[in-house]
């Protein structure tokens, strides 16, 4: 298949690009580079042995998207492009709704025009809101605590309605848990702008000496050590889930939703300890107040993806910690070197 990866220069998109090409498909990237660097394209060439066609466009720009579709004859789209900072979405909700919803609608309209009927969407476990019970199962109640999450849930709804109305369209919604790690080559990885919001990039920046210490947000949650529990998944496992999902979309119609997680929850302190042990490093930390909007515990029930997509996460926490550190230590300034 020839597959368009919107946001394909980003963290999850770039890792998915490698797996897509390794599975024998052709990848094309559309990315405005607003939260990624052009250097990733060179690295992708190095890892895949292919020049990945690249369009530096805003996926909400319908004219440019239309031109690209006219030229490329895609079989499928994996849609990663979007704003993704939870805190920023609270202060700039309109920017989030405009951008994230607009890009999805634009793609769907242009796909319909060019009769492209396979769509995989990068959704998030954040659509479960504050969980009543764990593990989280796909059929459970949804609802969000911030505009970023609502854009994910709204796009899930738009795609579900679009595939109900257009019997040719097939949609797979992937609800990611907490992607961490990097490609084992150390050539691609997560390169956040500014001070990281997420736990692993924060830890690796403390390890490299860019940040003095980690703040652990709360140690009074009802969890085994009082710190927040999440389902961390290696980004390469997550990327492989996209290959399964796009192949599934090609063979089925309608909409399906899958959790992509490991099914195991680790606390913040579990992660700090595992990172220290895996890399023989010390991560200084202090306990801080809870971060607003955080929940105590989230982890996936990954059964459906196993049964239907024949996908399971294969890498363990040691792999995740070592690969995160290899990326950061080989690229202290990310792609800016
Ligand atoms: C994990 C744990 C924090 C930073 C968010 C979004 C979600 C998804 C991924 C994507 C929590 C604790 C963190 C720090 C800490 N979005 N922590 N100190 O909050 O589970 O998910 O990112 O695009 O939609 O909500 O991930 O990595 O921020 O936090 O103690 O400096 O680490 O409190 O328990 P989260 P995270």
PDB file of C-alpha atoms in Angstrom, residues 15 19 180-184 233-241 311 315 323:
ATOM      1  CA  UNK A  15       8.868   5.468  14.164  1.00  0.00           C
ATOM      2  CA  UNK A  19       7.912   0.034  10.440  1.00  0.00           C
ATOM      3  CA  UNK A 180       8.205   6.135  25.500  1.00  0.00           C
ATOM      4  CA  UNK A 181      11.521   4.783  24.248  1.00  0.00           C
ATOM      5  CA  UNK A 182      13.094   5.304  20.866  1.00  0.00           C
ATOM      6  CA  UNK A 183      14.318   3.355  17.875  1.00  0.00           C
ATOM      7  CA  UNK A 184      17.073   0.965  19.094  1.00  0.00           C
ATOM      8  CA  UNK A 233       4.556   1.357  25.846  1.00  0.00           C
ATOM      9  CA  UNK A 234       7.657   1.240  23.653  1.00  0.00           C
ATOM     10  CA  UNK A 235       7.188   3.526  20.640  1.00  0.00           C
ATOM     11  CA  UNK A 236       8.421   0.771  18.282  1.00  0.00           C
ATOM     12  CA  UNK A 237       5.696  -1.588  19.554  1.00  0.00           C
ATOM     13  CA  UNK A 238       3.210   1.236  19.084  1.00  0.00           C
ATOM     14  CA  UNK A 239       4.502   1.820  15.542  1.00  0.00           C
ATOM     15  CA  UNK A 240       4.056  -1.871  14.724  1.00  0.00           C
ATOM     16  CA  UNK A 241       0.460  -1.600  15.910  1.00  0.00           C
ATOM     17  CA  UNK A 311      -0.727  -7.378  17.939  1.00  0.00           C
ATOM     18  CA  UNK A 315       9.376  -4.836  24.510  1.00  0.00           C
ATOM     19  CA  UNK A 323      16.393   3.028  24.221  1.00  0.00           C
TER      20      UNK A 323
END
